[in-house]
Amino acid sequence: MSKKINLSFWQIWNMNFGFFGIQFSFGLQQSNMSAIYKYLGADEGSLPMLWLAGPITGLIVQPIVGAISDGTWSPKFGRRKPFFLIGALLSSIALLLMPYSNTLFMAASLLWILDAANNVAMEPYRAFVADKLNDKQMSLGFLMQSFFTGFGITLANFTPAILVSLGFLAITDKMENGIPTYTYWAFFIGAFASISSVLLSVMTTKEYPPTEEELALIQEKKKENIFKTVLNDITEAFRTMPLTMKQLIPVKFFTWYAMFCYWQYITSSLSLSLFGTTDQASAEFSKAQLLTGSLNGTYNIICFMVAFLLVPLALKIGAKGVHFMALTLGGIGLLSIPLLNNTDVLFVMHNPFGDNIPVTTIFLYSFGLGISWASTMAMPYQLLAGSIPKEKTGVYMGIFNMFIVIPMAIQILTMQYFVYDWLGNNPMNVIKLAGLFLIIAGVLTLFITVKNKNQIVQSE
């Protein structure tokens, strides 16, 4: 690979801008899929299983796409960019169709497609940073992705509430299948954001061509059976997995188990704690859905506001220290959510949904979870990037992301068949469990072994 030169801030911005659209799509899923399922007739206990699409598709797609992208090169399209384009196109189609779902099967099937498409685009994007940036700028690249994660999900979460509060749509407007009209328009905007942002990155960023030795290896691999080659690459990567990566596995388990609990049950938890109901046919549940988007948007505002501040902080106390503090703050924030009510607060605000909603605890939760989310989207990848061989970046990033989706699959199965009943069939208790798990993940971070104190490099 050619020698990596320093890129300008705006070059790094452009190359990562496609991450905005990918995360816009994820944001729409996080804030709306549980509500969509409930509008189509799902009950609380069945929600985890209906979210199974994400973990399973990620488990299958990410390491395979990572391995294939390592062995891909097109003089016209590059190594990673073809995967961005294919993923963004399929994602946009699924987003356009989702609000028209008239059965749970249709919605769940489209979520499978949407998650597969997002994984096809996102996993090579992680490797893209390691491909393009030198060691001095790599931390800036990953934190730029963290910034766009926060920014994209923020806009995705606020879009329905903005459409209602500005009077473009009424909160009572619904489509024939019972899904609110504001959900359709939010998904339509998401489809446009997904494909347009990726196109900007693809058109403004060139990839480094492989060296003659790398190109010869790629050509040699093309002569072999692609399935056998991919399987061999994944197997070899597992066999030679570095210690840092192994130690990150339990951290990621508790982190992502917690986040899936949060995304599945936050709307029901808010509806129950604020309005005393989880009836999806009630106006209160619709308000809780919009409030979920606003709250998710708030923590993602915190995410992209603090993303770049994590670099100098990590230089002072180390990436492990930053991640420990961030996850602990996120856990405290989640533990605070079930305390929300309409009477026991010091300060309330009037919102466009027509109710006085407490914001004291909401801001505490948003602040903590926003910092936690910013760190989760950057620090583990920075720790990993310093411990894996450059020529295997794609497959290792894919395997690393498997340890995001495996906890999600475990969460779904355990929540469906055991944990939800154990927690008294109360969505607020699920959110409390999520907060506890984030704190556990933070403590486990302190036991990670790294090559140097910070495992992070000052950006220039």
Short mmCIF file of C-alpha atoms in Angstrom, two decimals:
data_model
loop_
_atom_site.label_atom_id
_atom_site.label_comp_id
_atom_site.label_asym_id
_atom_site.label_seq_id
_atom_site.Cartn_x
_atom_site.Cartn_y
_atom_site.Cartn_z
CA MET A 1 0.00 0.00 0.00
CA SER A 2 1.20 3.52 -0.78
CA LYS A 3 2.70 5.64 1.98
CA LYS A 4 -0.07 7.37 3.87
CA ILE A 5 0.10 11.15 3.84
CA ASN A 6 -1.54 13.52 6.29
CA LEU A 7 -5.05 14.47 5.18
CA SER A 8 -6.72 17.78 5.90
CA PHE A 9 -9.58 17.98 8.37
CA TRP A 10 -12.10 18.35 5.53
CA GLN A 11 -10.68 15.40 3.63
CA ILE A 12 -11.20 13.27 6.73
CA TRP A 13 -14.67 14.82 7.08
CA ASN A 14 -15.61 13.93 3.50
CA MET A 15 -14.34 10.36 3.68
CA ASN A 16 -16.43 9.73 6.81
CA PHE A 17 -19.54 11.65 5.76
CA GLY A 18 -21.17 8.47 4.46
CA PHE A 19 -21.24 7.24 8.05
CA PHE A 20 -23.85 9.94 8.68
CA GLY A 21 -26.38 8.25 6.38
CA ILE A 22 -25.65 4.78 7.74
CA GLN A 23 -26.21 5.98 11.29
CA PHE A 24 -29.33 7.95 10.30
CA SER A 25 -30.75 4.60 9.24
CA PHE A 26 -29.72 2.94 12.51
CA GLY A 27 -31.26 5.82 14.45
CA LEU A 28 -34.63 5.32 12.78
CA GLN A 29 -34.52 1.64 13.74
CA GLN A 30 -33.57 2.33 17.35
CA SER A 31 -36.37 4.82 17.97
CA ASN A 32 -39.18 3.43 15.85
CA MET A 33 -39.04 -0.34 15.32
CA SER A 34 -40.54 -1.33 18.69
CA ALA A 35 -43.35 1.16 18.11
CA ILE A 36 -43.91 -0.10 14.53
CA TYR A 37 -44.12 -3.68 15.79
CA LYS A 38 -46.63 -2.66 18.43
CA TYR A 39 -48.74 -0.75 15.90
CA LEU A 40 -48.87 -3.99 13.90
CA GLY A 41 -50.09 -5.99 16.89
CA ALA A 42 -46.97 -7.19 18.77
CA ASP A 43 -47.06 -7.48 22.56
CA GLU A 44 -44.30 -6.47 24.97
CA GLY A 45 -43.00 -9.99 25.51
CA SER A 46 -42.48 -10.66 21.79
CA LEU A 47 -40.49 -7.49 21.06
CA PRO A 48 -37.01 -8.97 21.65
CA MET A 49 -37.50 -11.81 19.15
CA LEU A 50 -38.72 -9.36 16.51
CA TRP A 51 -35.39 -7.53 16.88
CA LEU A 52 -33.45 -10.70 16.04
CA ALA A 53 -32.69 -9.45 12.52
CA GLY A 54 -29.85 -7.19 13.59
CA PRO A 55 -27.73 -9.67 15.51
CA ILE A 56 -28.15 -12.56 13.09
CA THR A 57 -27.41 -10.55 9.96
CA GLY A 58 -24.46 -8.86 11.65
CA LEU A 59 -23.11 -12.19 12.85
CA ILE A 60 -23.18 -13.58 9.32
CA VAL A 61 -22.44 -10.51 7.21
CA GLN A 62 -19.73 -8.61 9.08
CA PRO A 63 -16.82 -11.08 9.12
CA ILE A 64 -17.63 -12.28 5.60
CA VAL A 65 -17.80 -8.77 4.17
CA GLY A 66 -14.64 -7.83 6.07
CA ALA A 67 -12.72 -10.78 4.65
CA ILE A 68 -14.03 -10.21 1.11
CA SER A 69 -13.21 -6.50 1.22
CA ASP A 70 -9.63 -7.29 2.31
CA GLY A 71 -9.26 -9.26 -0.90
CA THR A 72 -11.05 -6.80 -3.19
CA TRP A 73 -9.56 -4.20 -5.49
CA SER A 74 -11.06 -2.34 -8.42
CA PRO A 75 -9.05 0.43 -10.13
CA LYS A 76 -12.32 2.27 -10.73
CA PHE A 77 -14.22 1.70 -7.48
CA GLY A 78 -11.53 0.81 -4.94
CA ARG A 79 -11.53 -1.73 -2.11
CA ARG A 80 -14.11 -0.64 0.44
CA LYS A 81 -16.26 1.84 -1.52
CA PRO A 82 -18.23 -0.76 -3.53
CA PHE A 83 -19.57 -2.12 -0.26
CA PHE A 84 -20.63 1.35 0.89
CA LEU A 85 -22.64 1.84 -2.30
CA ILE A 86 -24.33 -1.55 -2.32
CA GLY A 87 -25.23 -1.29 1.36
CA ALA A 88 -26.58 2.26 1.07
CA LEU A 89 -28.74 1.41 -1.96
CA LEU A 90 -30.34 -1.63 -0.32
CA SER A 91 -30.79 0.29 2.92
CA SER A 92 -32.61 3.12 1.14
CA ILE A 93 -35.03 0.70 -0.51
CA ALA A 94 -35.80 -1.01 2.81
CA LEU A 95 -36.35 2.34 4.52
CA LEU A 96 -38.83 3.42 1.86
CA LEU A 97 -40.84 0.21 2.19
CA MET A 98 -40.82 -0.17 5.99
CA PRO A 99 -43.71 2.21 6.85
CA TYR A 100 -45.94 0.36 4.35
CA SER A 101 -45.64 -2.87 6.36
CA ASN A 102 -49.07 -4.36 7.02
CA THR A 103 -47.96 -7.46 8.93
CA LEU A 104 -45.34 -8.23 11.56
CA PHE A 105 -43.73 -10.67 9.11
CA MET A 106 -43.29 -7.94 6.49
CA ALA A 107 -41.80 -5.48 9.00
CA ALA A 108 -39.44 -8.09 10.46
CA SER A 109 -38.37 -9.20 6.97
CA LEU A 110 -37.61 -5.65 5.93
CA LEU A 111 -35.61 -5.16 9.13
CA TRP A 112 -33.50 -8.19 8.15
CA ILE A 113 -32.79 -6.57 4.78
CA LEU A 114 -32.15 -3.18 6.35
CA ASP A 115 -29.74 -4.57 8.93
CA ALA A 116 -27.90 -6.65 6.34
CA ALA A 117 -27.51 -3.60 4.10
CA ASN A 118 -26.28 -1.39 6.93
CA ASN A 119 -23.76 -4.04 7.98
CA VAL A 120 -22.48 -4.38 4.41
CA ALA A 121 -21.83 -0.64 4.40
CA MET A 122 -20.65 -0.10 7.97
CA GLU A 123 -18.07 -2.83 8.55
CA PRO A 124 -15.82 -1.84 5.62
CA TYR A 125 -16.14 1.77 6.78
CA ARG A 126 -14.24 0.87 9.96
CA ALA A 127 -11.47 -0.68 7.86
CA PHE A 128 -11.59 2.36 5.53
CA VAL A 129 -10.21 4.57 8.32
CA ALA A 130 -7.31 2.23 9.00
CA ASP A 131 -6.63 1.99 5.24
CA LYS A 132 -6.55 5.72 4.59
CA LEU A 133 -5.09 7.31 7.71
CA ASN A 134 -1.64 7.10 9.24
CA ASP A 135 -1.11 6.43 12.94
CA LYS A 136 -1.09 10.14 13.82
CA GLN A 137 -4.53 10.72 12.30
CA MET A 138 -6.27 7.41 12.96
CA SER A 139 -7.82 8.52 16.25
CA LEU A 140 -9.28 11.58 14.52
CA GLY A 141 -10.75 9.30 11.85
CA PHE A 142 -12.50 7.03 14.34
CA LEU A 143 -13.74 9.96 16.39
CA MET A 144 -15.00 11.59 13.21
CA GLN A 145 -17.11 8.46 12.74
CA SER A 146 -18.26 8.84 16.34
CA PHE A 147 -19.23 12.44 15.54
CA PHE A 148 -21.27 11.35 12.51
CA THR A 149 -22.80 8.53 14.56
CA GLY A 150 -24.12 11.09 17.02
CA PHE A 151 -25.10 13.59 14.35
CA GLY A 152 -26.88 11.07 12.13
CA ILE A 153 -28.79 9.39 14.94
CA THR A 154 -29.64 12.79 16.43
CA LEU A 155 -31.36 13.97 13.27
CA ALA A 156 -33.03 10.59 12.81
CA ASN A 157 -34.45 10.70 16.31
CA PHE A 158 -35.61 14.30 16.18
CA THR A 159 -37.09 14.16 12.66
CA PRO A 160 -40.56 12.81 13.66
CA ALA A 161 -40.88 15.32 16.51
CA ILE A 162 -39.74 18.18 14.26
CA LEU A 163 -42.32 17.26 11.61
CA VAL A 164 -45.06 17.33 14.26
CA SER A 165 -43.92 20.36 16.27
CA LEU A 166 -43.53 22.53 13.15
CA GLY A 167 -47.05 21.66 12.07
CA PHE A 168 -46.19 19.74 8.90
CA LEU A 169 -47.98 16.66 10.25
CA ALA A 170 -50.39 15.98 13.10
CA ILE A 171 -49.58 13.50 15.82
CA THR A 172 -52.93 11.81 15.13
CA ASP A 173 -52.33 11.32 11.38
CA LYS A 174 -51.95 7.61 10.65
CA MET A 175 -51.62 5.41 7.60
CA GLU A 176 -54.05 2.56 6.90
CA ASN A 177 -51.83 0.09 8.79
CA GLY A 178 -51.94 2.24 11.93
CA ILE A 179 -48.37 3.53 11.61
CA PRO A 180 -48.18 7.33 12.07
CA THR A 181 -47.64 9.43 8.98
CA TYR A 182 -44.67 11.15 10.61
CA THR A 183 -42.93 7.76 10.73
CA TYR A 184 -43.30 7.37 6.96
CA TRP A 185 -41.79 10.77 6.25
CA ALA A 186 -38.94 10.20 8.69
CA PHE A 187 -38.05 6.94 6.90
CA PHE A 188 -38.32 8.65 3.51
CA ILE A 189 -35.85 11.33 4.65
CA GLY A 190 -33.61 8.55 6.01
CA ALA A 191 -33.56 6.81 2.64
CA PHE A 192 -32.39 10.01 0.95
CA ALA A 193 -29.76 10.65 3.63
CA SER A 194 -28.40 7.11 3.37
CA ILE A 195 -27.64 7.10 -0.35
CA SER A 196 -26.70 10.78 -0.76
CA SER A 197 -24.16 10.90 2.07
CA VAL A 198 -22.42 7.72 0.90
CA LEU A 199 -22.27 9.08 -2.65
CA LEU A 200 -20.53 12.20 -1.40
CA SER A 201 -17.85 10.13 0.36
CA VAL A 202 -17.37 7.86 -2.64
CA MET A 203 -17.03 10.76 -5.08
CA THR A 204 -14.63 12.83 -2.95
CA THR A 205 -12.30 10.14 -1.59
CA LYS A 206 -9.82 7.94 -3.39
CA GLU A 207 -8.46 4.74 -1.89
CA TYR A 208 -4.78 3.84 -1.86
CA PRO A 209 -3.98 1.18 -4.46
CA PRO A 210 -2.42 -2.04 -3.16
CA THR A 211 1.30 -2.64 -3.56
CA GLU A 212 2.48 -5.08 -6.21
CA GLU A 213 2.85 -7.75 -3.54
CA GLU A 214 -0.64 -7.12 -2.17
CA LEU A 215 -2.12 -7.08 -5.67
CA ALA A 216 -0.41 -10.37 -6.52
CA LEU A 217 -1.86 -11.91 -3.35
CA ILE A 218 -5.33 -10.61 -4.22
CA GLN A 219 -5.08 -12.07 -7.72
CA GLU A 220 -3.88 -15.39 -6.31
CA LYS A 221 -6.81 -15.56 -3.92
CA LYS A 222 -9.24 -14.92 -6.78
CA LYS A 223 -8.14 -18.23 -8.28
CA GLU A 224 -9.24 -20.05 -5.15
CA ASN A 225 -12.76 -20.86 -4.04
CA ILE A 226 -14.03 -17.64 -2.50
CA PHE A 227 -15.97 -19.41 0.25
CA LYS A 228 -12.95 -21.47 1.21
CA THR A 229 -10.71 -18.40 1.19
CA VAL A 230 -13.07 -16.38 3.37
CA LEU A 231 -13.49 -19.26 5.80
CA ASN A 232 -9.73 -19.73 6.02
CA ASP A 233 -9.16 -16.01 6.63
CA ILE A 234 -11.79 -15.90 9.38
CA THR A 235 -10.50 -19.11 11.00
CA GLU A 236 -6.91 -17.87 10.96
CA ALA A 237 -7.95 -14.53 12.44
CA PHE A 238 -9.75 -16.28 15.30
CA ARG A 239 -6.73 -18.50 15.91
CA THR A 240 -4.29 -15.58 16.09
CA MET A 241 -6.60 -13.13 17.88
CA PRO A 242 -4.50 -10.63 19.90
CA LEU A 243 -4.86 -10.42 23.68
CA THR A 244 -6.32 -6.89 23.61
CA MET A 245 -9.13 -8.08 21.35
CA LYS A 246 -9.90 -11.03 23.63
CA GLN A 247 -10.06 -8.75 26.66
CA LEU A 248 -12.45 -6.40 24.88
CA ILE A 249 -15.00 -9.20 24.35
CA PRO A 250 -16.62 -9.10 27.85
CA VAL A 251 -16.64 -5.29 27.73
CA LYS A 252 -18.55 -5.38 24.47
CA PHE A 253 -20.87 -8.12 25.75
CA PHE A 254 -22.21 -6.10 28.67
CA THR A 255 -22.23 -2.86 26.65
CA TRP A 256 -24.29 -4.16 23.77
CA TYR A 257 -26.59 -6.33 25.87
CA ALA A 258 -27.41 -3.11 27.72
CA MET A 259 -27.93 -1.02 24.58
CA PHE A 260 -30.30 -3.57 23.04
CA CYS A 261 -32.34 -3.60 26.26
CA TYR A 262 -32.51 0.17 26.04
CA TRP A 263 -33.55 0.37 22.36
CA GLN A 264 -36.23 -2.29 22.76
CA TYR A 265 -37.89 -1.01 25.91
CA ILE A 266 -37.26 2.72 26.22
CA THR A 267 -40.56 3.72 24.59
CA SER A 268 -42.60 1.37 26.79
CA SER A 269 -40.63 2.43 29.86
CA LEU A 270 -41.27 6.11 29.23
CA SER A 271 -44.93 5.47 28.47
CA LEU A 272 -45.32 3.56 31.73
CA SER A 273 -43.34 5.91 33.97
CA LEU A 274 -44.76 9.14 32.56
CA PHE A 275 -48.30 8.18 31.55
CA GLY A 276 -49.01 4.93 33.40
CA THR A 277 -49.77 2.88 30.29
CA THR A 278 -48.14 0.75 27.60
CA ASP A 279 -51.24 0.57 25.39
CA GLN A 280 -50.02 1.15 21.84
CA ALA A 281 -53.45 2.42 20.78
CA SER A 282 -53.37 5.29 23.26
CA ALA A 283 -52.32 8.85 22.50
CA GLU A 284 -49.93 8.61 25.43
CA PHE A 285 -47.96 5.83 23.76
CA SER A 286 -47.59 7.95 20.60
CA LYS A 287 -46.27 10.76 22.77
CA ALA A 288 -43.80 8.35 24.36
CA GLN A 289 -42.63 7.30 20.89
CA LEU A 290 -41.96 10.91 19.91
CA LEU A 291 -40.33 11.57 23.26
CA THR A 292 -38.08 8.54 22.69
CA GLY A 293 -36.87 10.13 19.48
CA SER A 294 -36.23 13.43 21.24
CA LEU A 295 -34.36 11.79 24.10
CA ASN A 296 -32.28 9.64 21.78
CA GLY A 297 -31.54 12.73 19.78
CA THR A 298 -30.44 14.54 22.93
CA TYR A 299 -27.92 11.87 23.94
CA ASN A 300 -26.60 11.82 20.40
CA ILE A 301 -26.16 15.60 20.48
CA ILE A 302 -24.01 15.03 23.54
CA CYS A 303 -22.21 12.30 21.59
CA PHE A 304 -21.11 14.45 18.67
CA MET A 305 -20.39 17.44 20.92
CA VAL A 306 -17.94 15.51 23.10
CA ALA A 307 -16.49 13.15 20.45
CA PHE A 308 -13.42 15.25 19.66
CA LEU A 309 -12.87 16.12 23.34
CA LEU A 310 -12.16 12.47 24.08
CA VAL A 311 -8.79 12.57 22.25
CA PRO A 312 -6.97 14.99 24.61
CA LEU A 313 -8.68 13.36 27.60
CA ALA A 314 -7.44 9.94 26.53
CA LEU A 315 -3.93 11.33 26.21
CA LYS A 316 -4.07 12.39 29.87
CA ILE A 317 -5.69 9.37 31.51
CA GLY A 318 -5.52 6.70 28.79
CA ALA A 319 -8.21 5.28 26.52
CA LYS A 320 -9.09 2.68 29.16
CA GLY A 321 -9.73 5.39 31.73
CA VAL A 322 -11.93 7.35 29.33
CA HIS A 323 -13.98 4.30 28.42
CA PHE A 324 -14.42 3.31 32.08
CA MET A 325 -15.71 6.76 33.04
CA ALA A 326 -17.92 7.03 29.95
CA LEU A 327 -19.62 3.67 30.45
CA THR A 328 -20.11 4.36 34.16
CA LEU A 329 -21.79 7.69 33.41
CA GLY A 330 -24.00 5.97 30.84
CA GLY A 331 -25.01 3.35 33.38
CA ILE A 332 -25.94 6.00 35.94
CA GLY A 333 -28.01 7.75 33.28
CA LEU A 334 -29.97 4.60 32.42
CA LEU A 335 -30.57 3.80 36.08
CA SER A 336 -32.12 7.27 36.37
CA ILE A 337 -34.70 6.88 33.57
CA PRO A 338 -37.30 4.84 35.50
CA LEU A 339 -37.35 7.59 38.15
CA LEU A 340 -39.15 9.89 35.68
CA ASN A 341 -42.66 10.97 36.60
CA ASN A 342 -44.88 14.03 36.27
CA THR A 343 -44.86 15.09 39.92
CA ASP A 344 -41.61 14.31 41.74
CA VAL A 345 -39.36 16.73 39.84
CA LEU A 346 -37.69 20.06 40.49
CA PHE A 347 -38.08 21.46 37.01
CA VAL A 348 -40.41 20.82 34.09
CA MET A 349 -40.63 22.10 30.56
CA HIS A 350 -43.58 22.55 28.24
CA ASN A 351 -43.16 20.46 25.10
CA PRO A 352 -45.01 20.31 21.74
CA PHE A 353 -46.84 17.13 22.78
CA GLY A 354 -49.00 19.06 25.21
CA ASP A 355 -47.66 17.78 28.54
CA ASN A 356 -45.26 18.97 31.17
CA ILE A 357 -42.40 16.47 30.92
CA PRO A 358 -39.68 16.34 33.59
CA VAL A 359 -36.26 17.12 32.22
CA THR A 360 -33.99 17.07 35.28
CA THR A 361 -33.39 13.32 35.17
CA ILE A 362 -33.70 13.23 31.38
CA PHE A 363 -30.74 15.57 31.03
CA LEU A 364 -28.74 13.49 33.50
CA TYR A 365 -29.47 10.38 31.48
CA SER A 366 -28.79 12.11 28.17
CA PHE A 367 -25.49 13.52 29.37
CA GLY A 368 -24.23 10.20 30.68
CA LEU A 369 -25.44 8.05 27.82
CA GLY A 370 -24.20 10.54 25.24
CA ILE A 371 -20.64 10.39 26.59
CA SER A 372 -20.91 6.60 26.84
CA TRP A 373 -22.09 6.34 23.23
CA ALA A 374 -19.32 8.58 21.92
CA SER A 375 -16.71 6.45 23.65
CA THR A 376 -18.32 3.18 22.53
CA MET A 377 -18.20 4.27 18.89
CA ALA A 378 -14.50 5.15 19.01
CA MET A 379 -12.36 3.91 21.90
CA PRO A 380 -12.72 0.12 21.43
CA TYR A 381 -11.83 0.47 17.74
CA GLN A 382 -8.84 2.63 18.59
CA LEU A 383 -7.66 0.03 21.11
CA LEU A 384 -8.16 -2.71 18.55
CA ALA A 385 -6.47 -0.88 15.64
CA GLY A 386 -3.20 -0.77 17.54
CA SER A 387 -3.13 -4.54 18.03
CA ILE A 388 -4.07 -6.10 14.67
CA PRO A 389 -2.06 -6.58 11.44
CA LYS A 390 -2.82 -3.91 8.83
CA GLU A 391 -3.36 -6.39 5.98
CA LYS A 392 -6.12 -8.12 7.97
CA THR A 393 -7.97 -4.99 9.11
CA GLY A 394 -11.23 -5.87 7.37
CA VAL A 395 -11.60 -9.40 8.69
CA TYR A 396 -10.57 -8.41 12.23
CA MET A 397 -12.99 -5.49 12.27
CA GLY A 398 -15.70 -7.87 11.06
CA ILE A 399 -14.92 -10.39 13.80
CA PHE A 400 -14.75 -7.58 16.36
CA ASN A 401 -18.22 -6.48 15.33
CA MET A 402 -19.42 -10.05 15.82
CA PHE A 403 -18.89 -9.39 19.51
CA ILE A 404 -21.47 -6.64 19.19
CA VAL A 405 -24.13 -8.82 17.57
CA ILE A 406 -23.56 -11.98 19.63
CA PRO A 407 -24.55 -10.15 22.85
CA MET A 408 -27.59 -8.82 21.02
CA ALA A 409 -28.65 -12.34 20.02
CA ILE A 410 -28.10 -13.57 23.57
CA GLN A 411 -30.11 -10.63 24.88
CA ILE A 412 -33.01 -11.46 22.57
CA LEU A 413 -33.16 -15.12 23.53
CA THR A 414 -32.72 -14.58 27.26
CA MET A 415 -35.09 -11.61 27.37
CA GLN A 416 -37.74 -13.48 25.39
CA TYR A 417 -37.69 -16.69 27.41
CA PHE A 418 -36.40 -15.77 30.86
CA VAL A 419 -35.23 -12.28 31.79
CA TYR A 420 -38.41 -10.30 31.01
CA ASP A 421 -40.50 -12.60 33.25
CA TRP A 422 -37.77 -12.53 35.92
CA LEU A 423 -37.93 -8.72 35.88
CA GLY A 424 -41.66 -8.80 36.57
CA ASN A 425 -42.72 -8.08 32.97
CA ASN A 426 -41.87 -4.46 33.68
CA PRO A 427 -40.03 -2.49 30.95
CA MET A 428 -38.66 -0.06 33.56
CA ASN A 429 -36.77 -2.93 35.21
CA VAL A 430 -35.21 -3.79 31.83
CA ILE A 431 -33.82 -0.26 31.62
CA LYS A 432 -32.41 -0.59 35.14
CA LEU A 433 -30.69 -3.84 34.13
CA ALA A 434 -29.18 -2.04 31.14
CA GLY A 435 -27.73 0.63 33.42
CA LEU A 436 -26.15 -1.98 35.69
CA PHE A 437 -24.60 -3.79 32.71
CA LEU A 438 -23.01 -0.58 31.39
CA ILE A 439 -21.32 -0.04 34.75
CA ILE A 440 -20.04 -3.64 34.74
CA ALA A 441 -18.64 -3.08 31.24
CA GLY A 442 -16.85 0.03 32.47
CA VAL A 443 -15.18 -1.85 35.31
CA LEU A 444 -14.07 -4.65 32.97
CA THR A 445 -12.41 -2.05 30.72
CA LEU A 446 -9.83 -1.40 33.43
CA PHE A 447 -8.47 -4.95 33.03
CA ILE A 448 -7.57 -4.59 29.32
CA THR A 449 -3.87 -4.91 28.47
CA VAL A 450 -2.60 -2.46 25.85
CA LYS A 451 0.78 -1.92 24.20
CA ASN A 452 1.16 1.53 25.72
CA LYS A 453 -0.61 3.70 28.24
CA ASN A 454 -2.95 5.46 25.87
CA GLN A 455 -3.22 3.26 22.80
CA ILE A 456 -4.20 6.47 21.12
CA VAL A 457 -2.21 8.97 19.13
CA GLN A 458 -2.46 12.74 19.04
CA SER A 459 -4.07 13.93 15.81
CA GLU A 460 -2.40 16.61 13.82
#
